PDB file of C-alpha atoms in Angstrom:
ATOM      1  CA  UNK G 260       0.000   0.000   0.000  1.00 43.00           C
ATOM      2  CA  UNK G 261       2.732   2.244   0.675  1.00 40.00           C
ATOM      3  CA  UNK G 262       4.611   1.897  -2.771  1.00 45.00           C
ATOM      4  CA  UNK G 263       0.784   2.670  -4.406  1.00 37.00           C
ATOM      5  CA  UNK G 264       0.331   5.904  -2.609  1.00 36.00           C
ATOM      6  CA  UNK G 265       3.902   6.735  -3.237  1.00 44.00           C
ATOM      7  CA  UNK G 266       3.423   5.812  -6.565  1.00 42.00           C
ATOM      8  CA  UNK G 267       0.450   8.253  -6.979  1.00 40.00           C
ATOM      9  CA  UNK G 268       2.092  11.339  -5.425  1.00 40.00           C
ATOM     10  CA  UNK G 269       5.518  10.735  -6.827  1.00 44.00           C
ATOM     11  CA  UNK G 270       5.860  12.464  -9.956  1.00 46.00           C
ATOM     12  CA  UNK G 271       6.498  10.907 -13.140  1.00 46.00           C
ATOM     13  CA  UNK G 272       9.775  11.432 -14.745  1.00 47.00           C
ATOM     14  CA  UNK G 273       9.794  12.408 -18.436  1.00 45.00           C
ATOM     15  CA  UNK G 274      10.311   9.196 -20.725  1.00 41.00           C
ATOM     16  CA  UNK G 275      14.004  10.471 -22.278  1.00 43.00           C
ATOM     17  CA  UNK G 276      14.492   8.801 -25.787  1.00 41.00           C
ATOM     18  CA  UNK G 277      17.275   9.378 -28.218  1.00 43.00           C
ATOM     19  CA  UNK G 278      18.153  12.732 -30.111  1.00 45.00           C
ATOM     20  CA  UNK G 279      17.443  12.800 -33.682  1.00 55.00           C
ATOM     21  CA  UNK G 280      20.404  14.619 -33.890  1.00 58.00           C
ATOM     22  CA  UNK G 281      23.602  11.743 -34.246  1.00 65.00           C
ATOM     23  CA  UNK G 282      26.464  11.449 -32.208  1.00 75.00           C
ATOM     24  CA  UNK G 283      29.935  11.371 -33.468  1.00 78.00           C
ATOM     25  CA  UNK G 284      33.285  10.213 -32.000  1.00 85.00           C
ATOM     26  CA  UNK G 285      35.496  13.182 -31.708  1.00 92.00           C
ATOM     27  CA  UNK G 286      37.988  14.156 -34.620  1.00 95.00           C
ATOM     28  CA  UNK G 287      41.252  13.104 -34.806  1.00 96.00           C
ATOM     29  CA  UNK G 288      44.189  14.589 -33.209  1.00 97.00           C
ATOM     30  CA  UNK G 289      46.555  12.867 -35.273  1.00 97.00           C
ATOM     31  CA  UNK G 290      46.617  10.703 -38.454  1.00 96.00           C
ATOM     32  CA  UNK G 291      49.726   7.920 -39.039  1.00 92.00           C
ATOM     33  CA  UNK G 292      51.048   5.984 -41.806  1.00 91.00           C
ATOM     34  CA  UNK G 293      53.233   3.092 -41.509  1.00 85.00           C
ATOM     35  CA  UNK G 294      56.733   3.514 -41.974  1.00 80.00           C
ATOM     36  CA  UNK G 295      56.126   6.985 -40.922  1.00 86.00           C
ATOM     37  CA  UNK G 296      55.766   9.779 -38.370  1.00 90.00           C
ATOM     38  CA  UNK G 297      52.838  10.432 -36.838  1.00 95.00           C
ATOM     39  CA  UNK G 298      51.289  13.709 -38.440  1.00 97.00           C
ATOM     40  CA  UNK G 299      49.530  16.340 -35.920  1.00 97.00           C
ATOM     41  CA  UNK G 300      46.206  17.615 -36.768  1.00 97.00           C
ATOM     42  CA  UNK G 301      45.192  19.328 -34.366  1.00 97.00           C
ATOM     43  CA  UNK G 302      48.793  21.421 -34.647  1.00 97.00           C
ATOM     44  CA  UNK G 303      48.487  22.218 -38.144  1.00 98.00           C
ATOM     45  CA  UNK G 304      44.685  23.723 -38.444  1.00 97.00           C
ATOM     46  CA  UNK G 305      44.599  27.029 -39.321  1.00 95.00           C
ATOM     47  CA  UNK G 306      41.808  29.298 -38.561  1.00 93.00           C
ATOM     48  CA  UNK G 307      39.753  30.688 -41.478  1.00 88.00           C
ATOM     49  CA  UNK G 308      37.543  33.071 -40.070  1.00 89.00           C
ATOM     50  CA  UNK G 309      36.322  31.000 -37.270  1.00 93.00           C
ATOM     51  CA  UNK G 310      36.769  27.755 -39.214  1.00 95.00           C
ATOM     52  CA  UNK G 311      39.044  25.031 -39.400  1.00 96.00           C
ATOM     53  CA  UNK G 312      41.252  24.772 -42.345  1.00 95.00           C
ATOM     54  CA  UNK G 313      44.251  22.179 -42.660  1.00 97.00           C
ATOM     55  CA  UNK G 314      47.612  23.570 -43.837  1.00 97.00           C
ATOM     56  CA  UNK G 315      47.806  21.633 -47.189  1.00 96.00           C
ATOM     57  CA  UNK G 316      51.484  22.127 -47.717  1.00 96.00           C
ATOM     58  CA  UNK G 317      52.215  20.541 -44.252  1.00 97.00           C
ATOM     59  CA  UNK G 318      50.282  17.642 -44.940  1.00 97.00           C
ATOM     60  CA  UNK G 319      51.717  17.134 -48.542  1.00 96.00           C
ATOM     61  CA  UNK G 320      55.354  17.158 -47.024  1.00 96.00           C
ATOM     62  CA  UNK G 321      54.153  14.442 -44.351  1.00 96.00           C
ATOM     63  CA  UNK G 322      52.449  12.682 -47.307  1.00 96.00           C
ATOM     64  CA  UNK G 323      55.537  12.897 -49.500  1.00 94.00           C
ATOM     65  CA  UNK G 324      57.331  11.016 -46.809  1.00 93.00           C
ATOM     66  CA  UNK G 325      55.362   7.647 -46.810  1.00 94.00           C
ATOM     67  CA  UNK G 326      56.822   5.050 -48.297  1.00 92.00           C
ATOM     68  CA  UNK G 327      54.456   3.798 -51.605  1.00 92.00           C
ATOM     69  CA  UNK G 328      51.970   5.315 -53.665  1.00 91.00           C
ATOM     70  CA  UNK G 329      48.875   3.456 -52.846  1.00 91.00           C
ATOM     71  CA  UNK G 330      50.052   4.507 -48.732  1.00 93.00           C
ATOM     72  CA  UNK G 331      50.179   7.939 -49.460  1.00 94.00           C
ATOM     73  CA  UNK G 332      46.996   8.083 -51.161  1.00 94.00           C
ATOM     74  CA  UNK G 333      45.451   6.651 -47.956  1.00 95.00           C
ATOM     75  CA  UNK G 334      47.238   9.344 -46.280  1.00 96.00           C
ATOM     76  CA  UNK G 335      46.458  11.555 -48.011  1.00 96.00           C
ATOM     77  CA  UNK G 336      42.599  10.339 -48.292  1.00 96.00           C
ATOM     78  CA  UNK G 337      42.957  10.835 -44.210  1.00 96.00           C
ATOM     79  CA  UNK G 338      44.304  14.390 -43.998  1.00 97.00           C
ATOM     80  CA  UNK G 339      40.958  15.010 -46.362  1.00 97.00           C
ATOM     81  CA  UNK G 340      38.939  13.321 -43.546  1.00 97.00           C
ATOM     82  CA  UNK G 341      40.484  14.965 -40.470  1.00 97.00           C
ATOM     83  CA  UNK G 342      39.934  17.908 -41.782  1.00 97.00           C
ATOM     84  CA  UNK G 343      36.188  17.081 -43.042  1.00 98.00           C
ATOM     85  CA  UNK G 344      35.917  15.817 -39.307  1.00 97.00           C
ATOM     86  CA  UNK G 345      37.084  18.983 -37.913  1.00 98.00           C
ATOM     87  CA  UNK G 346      35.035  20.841 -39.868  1.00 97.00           C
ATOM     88  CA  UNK G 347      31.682  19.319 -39.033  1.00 97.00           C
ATOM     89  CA  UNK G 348      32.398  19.887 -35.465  1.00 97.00           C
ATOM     90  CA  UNK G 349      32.841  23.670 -35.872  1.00 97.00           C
ATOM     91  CA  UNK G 350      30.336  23.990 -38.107  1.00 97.00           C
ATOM     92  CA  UNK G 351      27.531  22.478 -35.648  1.00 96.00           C
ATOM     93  CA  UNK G 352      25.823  18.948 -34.641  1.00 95.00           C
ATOM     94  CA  UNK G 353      23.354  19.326 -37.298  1.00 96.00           C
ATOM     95  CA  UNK G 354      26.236  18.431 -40.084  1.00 97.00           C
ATOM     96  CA  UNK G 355      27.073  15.188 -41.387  1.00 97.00           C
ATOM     97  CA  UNK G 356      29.709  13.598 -43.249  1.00 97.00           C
ATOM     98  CA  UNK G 357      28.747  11.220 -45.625  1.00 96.00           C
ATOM     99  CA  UNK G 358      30.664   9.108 -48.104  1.00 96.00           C
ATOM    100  CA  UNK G 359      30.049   6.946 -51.352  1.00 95.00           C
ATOM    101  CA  UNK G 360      32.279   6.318 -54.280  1.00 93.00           C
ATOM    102  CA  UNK G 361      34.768   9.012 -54.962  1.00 91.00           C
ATOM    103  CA  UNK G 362      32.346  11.529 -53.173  1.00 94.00           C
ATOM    104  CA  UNK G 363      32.474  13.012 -49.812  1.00 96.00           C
ATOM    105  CA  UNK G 364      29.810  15.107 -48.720  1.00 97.00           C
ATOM    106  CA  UNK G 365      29.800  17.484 -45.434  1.00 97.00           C
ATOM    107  CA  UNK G 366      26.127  18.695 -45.146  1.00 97.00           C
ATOM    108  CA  UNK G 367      22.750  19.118 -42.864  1.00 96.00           C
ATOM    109  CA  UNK G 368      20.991  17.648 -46.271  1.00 95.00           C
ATOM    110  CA  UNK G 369      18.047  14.844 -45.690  1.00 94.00           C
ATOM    111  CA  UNK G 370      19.032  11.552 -46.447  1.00 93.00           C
ATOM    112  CA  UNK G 371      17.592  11.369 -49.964  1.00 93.00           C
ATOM    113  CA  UNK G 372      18.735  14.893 -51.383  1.00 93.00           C
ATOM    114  CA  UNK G 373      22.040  13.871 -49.572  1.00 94.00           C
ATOM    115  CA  UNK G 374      22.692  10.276 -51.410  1.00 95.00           C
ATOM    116  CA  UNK G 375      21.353  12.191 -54.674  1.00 93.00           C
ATOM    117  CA  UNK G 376      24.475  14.428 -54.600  1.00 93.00           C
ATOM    118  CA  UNK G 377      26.868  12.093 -53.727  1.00 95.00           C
ATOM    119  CA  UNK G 378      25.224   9.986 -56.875  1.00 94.00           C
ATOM    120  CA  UNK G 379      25.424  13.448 -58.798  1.00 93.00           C
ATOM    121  CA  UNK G 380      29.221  13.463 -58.115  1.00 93.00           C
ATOM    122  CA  UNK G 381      30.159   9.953 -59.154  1.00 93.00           C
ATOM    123  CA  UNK G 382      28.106   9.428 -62.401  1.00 93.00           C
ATOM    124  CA  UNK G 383      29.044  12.565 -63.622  1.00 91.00           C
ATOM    125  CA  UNK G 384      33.059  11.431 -62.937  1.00 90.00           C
ATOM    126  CA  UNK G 385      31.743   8.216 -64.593  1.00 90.00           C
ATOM    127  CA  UNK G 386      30.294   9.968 -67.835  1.00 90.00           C
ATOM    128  CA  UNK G 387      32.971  11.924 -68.288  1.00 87.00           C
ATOM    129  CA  UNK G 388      35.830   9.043 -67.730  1.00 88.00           C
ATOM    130  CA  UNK G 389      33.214   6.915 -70.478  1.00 89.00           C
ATOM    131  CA  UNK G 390      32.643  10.559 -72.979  1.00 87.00           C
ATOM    132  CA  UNK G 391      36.595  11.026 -73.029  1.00 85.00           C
ATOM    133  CA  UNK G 392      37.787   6.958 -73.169  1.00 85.00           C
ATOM    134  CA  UNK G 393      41.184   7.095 -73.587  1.00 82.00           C
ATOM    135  CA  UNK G 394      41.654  10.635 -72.638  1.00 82.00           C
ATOM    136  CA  UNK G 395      40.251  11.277 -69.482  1.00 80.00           C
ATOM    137  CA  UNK G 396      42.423   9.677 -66.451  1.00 80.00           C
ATOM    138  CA  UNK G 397      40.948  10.190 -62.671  1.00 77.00           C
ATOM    139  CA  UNK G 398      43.572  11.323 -60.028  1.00 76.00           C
ATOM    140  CA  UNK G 399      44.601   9.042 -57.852  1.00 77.00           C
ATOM    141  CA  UNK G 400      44.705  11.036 -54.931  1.00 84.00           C
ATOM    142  CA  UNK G 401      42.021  12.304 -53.173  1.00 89.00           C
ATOM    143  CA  UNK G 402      37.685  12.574 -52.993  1.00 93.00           C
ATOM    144  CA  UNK G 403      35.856  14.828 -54.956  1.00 92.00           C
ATOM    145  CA  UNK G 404      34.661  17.131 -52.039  1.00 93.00           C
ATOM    146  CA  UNK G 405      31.122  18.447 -51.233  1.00 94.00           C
ATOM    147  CA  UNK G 406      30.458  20.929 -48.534  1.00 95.00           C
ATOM    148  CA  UNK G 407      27.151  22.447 -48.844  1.00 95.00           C
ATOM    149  CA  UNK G 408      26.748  25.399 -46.178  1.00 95.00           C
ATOM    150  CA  UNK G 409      23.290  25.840 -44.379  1.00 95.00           C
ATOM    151  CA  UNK G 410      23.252  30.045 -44.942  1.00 92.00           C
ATOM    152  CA  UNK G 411      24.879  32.375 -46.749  1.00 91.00           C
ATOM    153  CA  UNK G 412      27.175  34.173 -44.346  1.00 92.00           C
ATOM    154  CA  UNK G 413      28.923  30.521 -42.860  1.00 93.00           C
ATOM    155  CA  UNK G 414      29.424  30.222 -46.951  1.00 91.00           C
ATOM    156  CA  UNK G 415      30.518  33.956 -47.556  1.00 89.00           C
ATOM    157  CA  UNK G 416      32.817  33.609 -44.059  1.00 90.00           C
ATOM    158  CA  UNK G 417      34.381  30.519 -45.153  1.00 91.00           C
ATOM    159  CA  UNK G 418      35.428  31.370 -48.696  1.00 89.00           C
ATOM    160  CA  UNK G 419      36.436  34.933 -47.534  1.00 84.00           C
ATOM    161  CA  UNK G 420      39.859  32.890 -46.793  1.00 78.00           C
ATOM    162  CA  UNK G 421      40.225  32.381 -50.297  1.00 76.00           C
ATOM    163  CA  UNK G 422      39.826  35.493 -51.762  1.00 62.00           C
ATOM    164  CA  UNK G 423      42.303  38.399 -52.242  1.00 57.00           C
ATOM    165  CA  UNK G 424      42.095  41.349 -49.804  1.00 63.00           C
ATOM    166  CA  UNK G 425      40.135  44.530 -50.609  1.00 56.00           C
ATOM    167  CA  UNK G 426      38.050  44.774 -53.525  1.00 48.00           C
ATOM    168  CA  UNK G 427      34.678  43.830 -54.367  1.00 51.00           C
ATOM    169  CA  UNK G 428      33.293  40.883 -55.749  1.00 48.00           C
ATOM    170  CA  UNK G 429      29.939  39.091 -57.029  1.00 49.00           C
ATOM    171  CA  UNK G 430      27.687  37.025 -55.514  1.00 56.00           C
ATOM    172  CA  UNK G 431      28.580  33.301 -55.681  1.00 62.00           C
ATOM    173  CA  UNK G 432      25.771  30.403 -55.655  1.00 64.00           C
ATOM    174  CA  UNK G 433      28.872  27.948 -54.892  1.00 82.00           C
ATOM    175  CA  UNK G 434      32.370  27.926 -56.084  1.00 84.00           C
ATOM    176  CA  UNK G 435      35.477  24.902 -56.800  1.00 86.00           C
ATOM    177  CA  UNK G 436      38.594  26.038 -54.358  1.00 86.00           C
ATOM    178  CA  UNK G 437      41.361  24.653 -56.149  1.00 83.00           C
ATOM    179  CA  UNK G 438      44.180  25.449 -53.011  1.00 84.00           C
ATOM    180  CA  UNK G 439      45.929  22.568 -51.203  1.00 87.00           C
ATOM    181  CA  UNK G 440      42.807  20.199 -51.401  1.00 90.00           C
ATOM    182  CA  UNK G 441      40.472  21.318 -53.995  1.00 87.00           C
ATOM    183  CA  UNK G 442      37.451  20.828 -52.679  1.00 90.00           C
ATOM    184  CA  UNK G 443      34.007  22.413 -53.824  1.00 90.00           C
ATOM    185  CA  UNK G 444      31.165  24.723 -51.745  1.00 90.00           C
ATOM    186  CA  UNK G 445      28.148  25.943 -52.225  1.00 90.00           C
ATOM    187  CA  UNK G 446      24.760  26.757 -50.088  1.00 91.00           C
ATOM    188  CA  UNK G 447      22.166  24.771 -49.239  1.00 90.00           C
ATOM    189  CA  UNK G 448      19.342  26.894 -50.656  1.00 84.00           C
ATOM    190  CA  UNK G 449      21.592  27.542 -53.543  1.00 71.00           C
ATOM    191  CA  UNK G 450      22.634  23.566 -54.202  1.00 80.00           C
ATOM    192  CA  UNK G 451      21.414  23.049 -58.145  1.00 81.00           C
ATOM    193  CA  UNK G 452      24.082  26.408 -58.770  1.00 81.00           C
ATOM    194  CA  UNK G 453      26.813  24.204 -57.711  1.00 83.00           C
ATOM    195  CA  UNK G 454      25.877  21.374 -60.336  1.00 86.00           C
ATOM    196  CA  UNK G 455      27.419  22.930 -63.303  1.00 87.00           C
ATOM    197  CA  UNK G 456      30.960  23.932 -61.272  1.00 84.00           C
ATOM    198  CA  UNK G 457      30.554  20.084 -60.403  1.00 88.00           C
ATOM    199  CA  UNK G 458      30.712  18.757 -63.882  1.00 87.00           C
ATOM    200  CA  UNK G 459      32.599  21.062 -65.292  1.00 84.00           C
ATOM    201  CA  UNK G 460      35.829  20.780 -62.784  1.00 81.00           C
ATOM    202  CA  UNK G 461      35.315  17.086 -62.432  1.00 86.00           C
ATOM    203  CA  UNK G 462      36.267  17.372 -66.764  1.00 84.00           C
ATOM    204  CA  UNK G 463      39.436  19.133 -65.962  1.00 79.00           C
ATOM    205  CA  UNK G 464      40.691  17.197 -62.955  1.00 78.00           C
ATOM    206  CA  UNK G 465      40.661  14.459 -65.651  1.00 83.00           C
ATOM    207  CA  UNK G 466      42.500  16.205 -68.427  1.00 80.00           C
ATOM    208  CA  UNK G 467      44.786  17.677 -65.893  1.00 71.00           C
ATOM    209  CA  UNK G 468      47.871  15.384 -66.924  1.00 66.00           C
ATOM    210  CA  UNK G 469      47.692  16.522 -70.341  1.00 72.00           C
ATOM    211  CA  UNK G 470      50.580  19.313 -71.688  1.00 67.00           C
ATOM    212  CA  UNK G 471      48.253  21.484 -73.006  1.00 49.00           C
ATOM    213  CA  UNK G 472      44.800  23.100 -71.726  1.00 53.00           C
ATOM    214  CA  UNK G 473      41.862  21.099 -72.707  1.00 45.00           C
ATOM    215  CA  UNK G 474      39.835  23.743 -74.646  1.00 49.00           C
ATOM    216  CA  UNK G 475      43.539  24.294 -77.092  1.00 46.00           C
ATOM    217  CA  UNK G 476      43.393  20.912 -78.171  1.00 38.00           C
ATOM    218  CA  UNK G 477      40.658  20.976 -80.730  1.00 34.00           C
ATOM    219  CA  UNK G 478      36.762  19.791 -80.053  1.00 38.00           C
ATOM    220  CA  UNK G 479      36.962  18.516 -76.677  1.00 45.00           C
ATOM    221  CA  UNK G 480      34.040  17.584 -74.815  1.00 45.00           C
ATOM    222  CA  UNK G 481      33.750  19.852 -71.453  1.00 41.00           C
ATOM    223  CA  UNK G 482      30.758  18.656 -69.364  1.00 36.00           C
ATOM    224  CA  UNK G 483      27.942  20.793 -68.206  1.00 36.00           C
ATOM    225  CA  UNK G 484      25.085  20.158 -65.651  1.00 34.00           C
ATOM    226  CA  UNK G 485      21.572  19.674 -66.745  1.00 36.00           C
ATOM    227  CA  UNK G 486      19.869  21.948 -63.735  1.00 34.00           C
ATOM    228  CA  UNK G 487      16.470  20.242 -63.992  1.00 33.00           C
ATOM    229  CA  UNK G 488      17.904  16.893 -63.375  1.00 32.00           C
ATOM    230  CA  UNK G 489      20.641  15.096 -62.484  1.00 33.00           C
ATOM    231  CA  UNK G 490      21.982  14.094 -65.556  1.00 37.00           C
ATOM    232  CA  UNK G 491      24.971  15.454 -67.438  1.00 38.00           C
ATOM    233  CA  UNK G 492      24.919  16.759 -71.034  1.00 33.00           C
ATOM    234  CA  UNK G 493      28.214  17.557 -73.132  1.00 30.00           C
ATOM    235  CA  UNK G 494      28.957  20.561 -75.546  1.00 32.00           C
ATOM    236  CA  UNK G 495      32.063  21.344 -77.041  1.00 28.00           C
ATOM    237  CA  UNK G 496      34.633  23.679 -75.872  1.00 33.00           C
ATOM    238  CA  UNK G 497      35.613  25.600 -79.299  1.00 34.00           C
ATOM    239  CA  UNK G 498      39.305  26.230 -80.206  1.00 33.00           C
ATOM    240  CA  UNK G 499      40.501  29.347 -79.396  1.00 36.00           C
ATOM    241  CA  UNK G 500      41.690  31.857 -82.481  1.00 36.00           C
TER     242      UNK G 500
END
């Protein structure tokens, strides 16, 4: 009788159940190959306005010193995560990094819109390898990077870094930052903008090993986004006169 009335007067406790919001382990402090030094993350970040950005030419030198190609792409592949990592933590719980294929993707998209971008990514890097057979050749190092901002000013604050100082300059929808780790960005509001930039860089980064710029050496195919779907269609880059 005396649990029932304390029952009764006792009040309930809330029922707790889990965040929607995920939980991730912390990001690394350090990243190691073997056969080499251990390489400090958290000592080479530099701050871009309030955000972390790795120092690219540090972690090339520590790459440089693994022994083997296919270990220093994993390395290197790493240093892009760390980063990625640190990145999502400064940018808020909300973001998620997400990975398929070639593709990594740092975003607060759903699940669907999120797996359609990182699908975007790899079929265009697939037409384009299949358009330009025997021409095109994918890098061996490195994702093709995603980060799609929630507002403007995280977007405008982050790619300040990579503009010159003073001036003005005009609005961007999303942009490819081709500086240590090339990487693209772009807005969530703004996301089919960065479709094109997508396609079209993705074409270069696989005629990058040839001598001379693509568009000099006659008709070749430069891809462009379809912005009502995700598809990719091709039209010629003309030779210059």
């Amino acid at each position: 009788m005396l649990k029932l009335l304390r029952s009764l007067v006792t009040p309930k406790q809330p029922v707790t159940t889990d965040s929607a919001t995920p939980t991730f382990p912390p990001p690394p402090v350090a990243i190691w190959a073997e056969g080499s030094v251990t390489f400090s993350v958290t000592e080479n970040l530099l701050n871009a306005n309030g955000l972390p950005l790795l120092d690219w030419s540090a972690a090339k030198l520590w790459v440089d010193g693994v022994s083997g190609e296919a270990s220093q792409a994993h390395a290197w592949s790493d240093c892009e995560r760390a980063w990625l990592e640190h990145l999502r933590v400064a940018l808020g719980p909300e973001y998620r990094l997400q990975e398929h294929g070639t593709a990594l993707l740092l975003s607060t998209l759903e699940k669907n819109v999120a797996d359609a971008a990182l699908a975007f990514v790899n079929k265009t890097l697939e037409r384009v390898v299949r358009i330009l057979d025997g021409v095109a050749h994918v890098p061996e190092w490195g994702h093709d990077i995603l980060v799609v901002f929630d507002d403007d000013d995280t977007y405008y604050k982050y790619v300040a870094d990579y503009y010159p100082e003073g001036g003005e300059f005009a609005g961007s929808g999303g942009m490819y930052i081709n500086a240590g780790c090339g990487h693209f960005a772009t807005v969530k509001a703004d996301l089919r903008a960065i479709e094109p930039v997508i396609a079209h860089e993705l074409t270069h980064a696989c005629l990058g090993h040839l001598p001379i710029p693509a568009c000099n050496r006659g008709q070749i195919p430069i891809a462009r986004c379809n912005r009502g779907a995700i598809g990719v269609r091709f039209q010629f880059c003309k030779t210059s006169t």
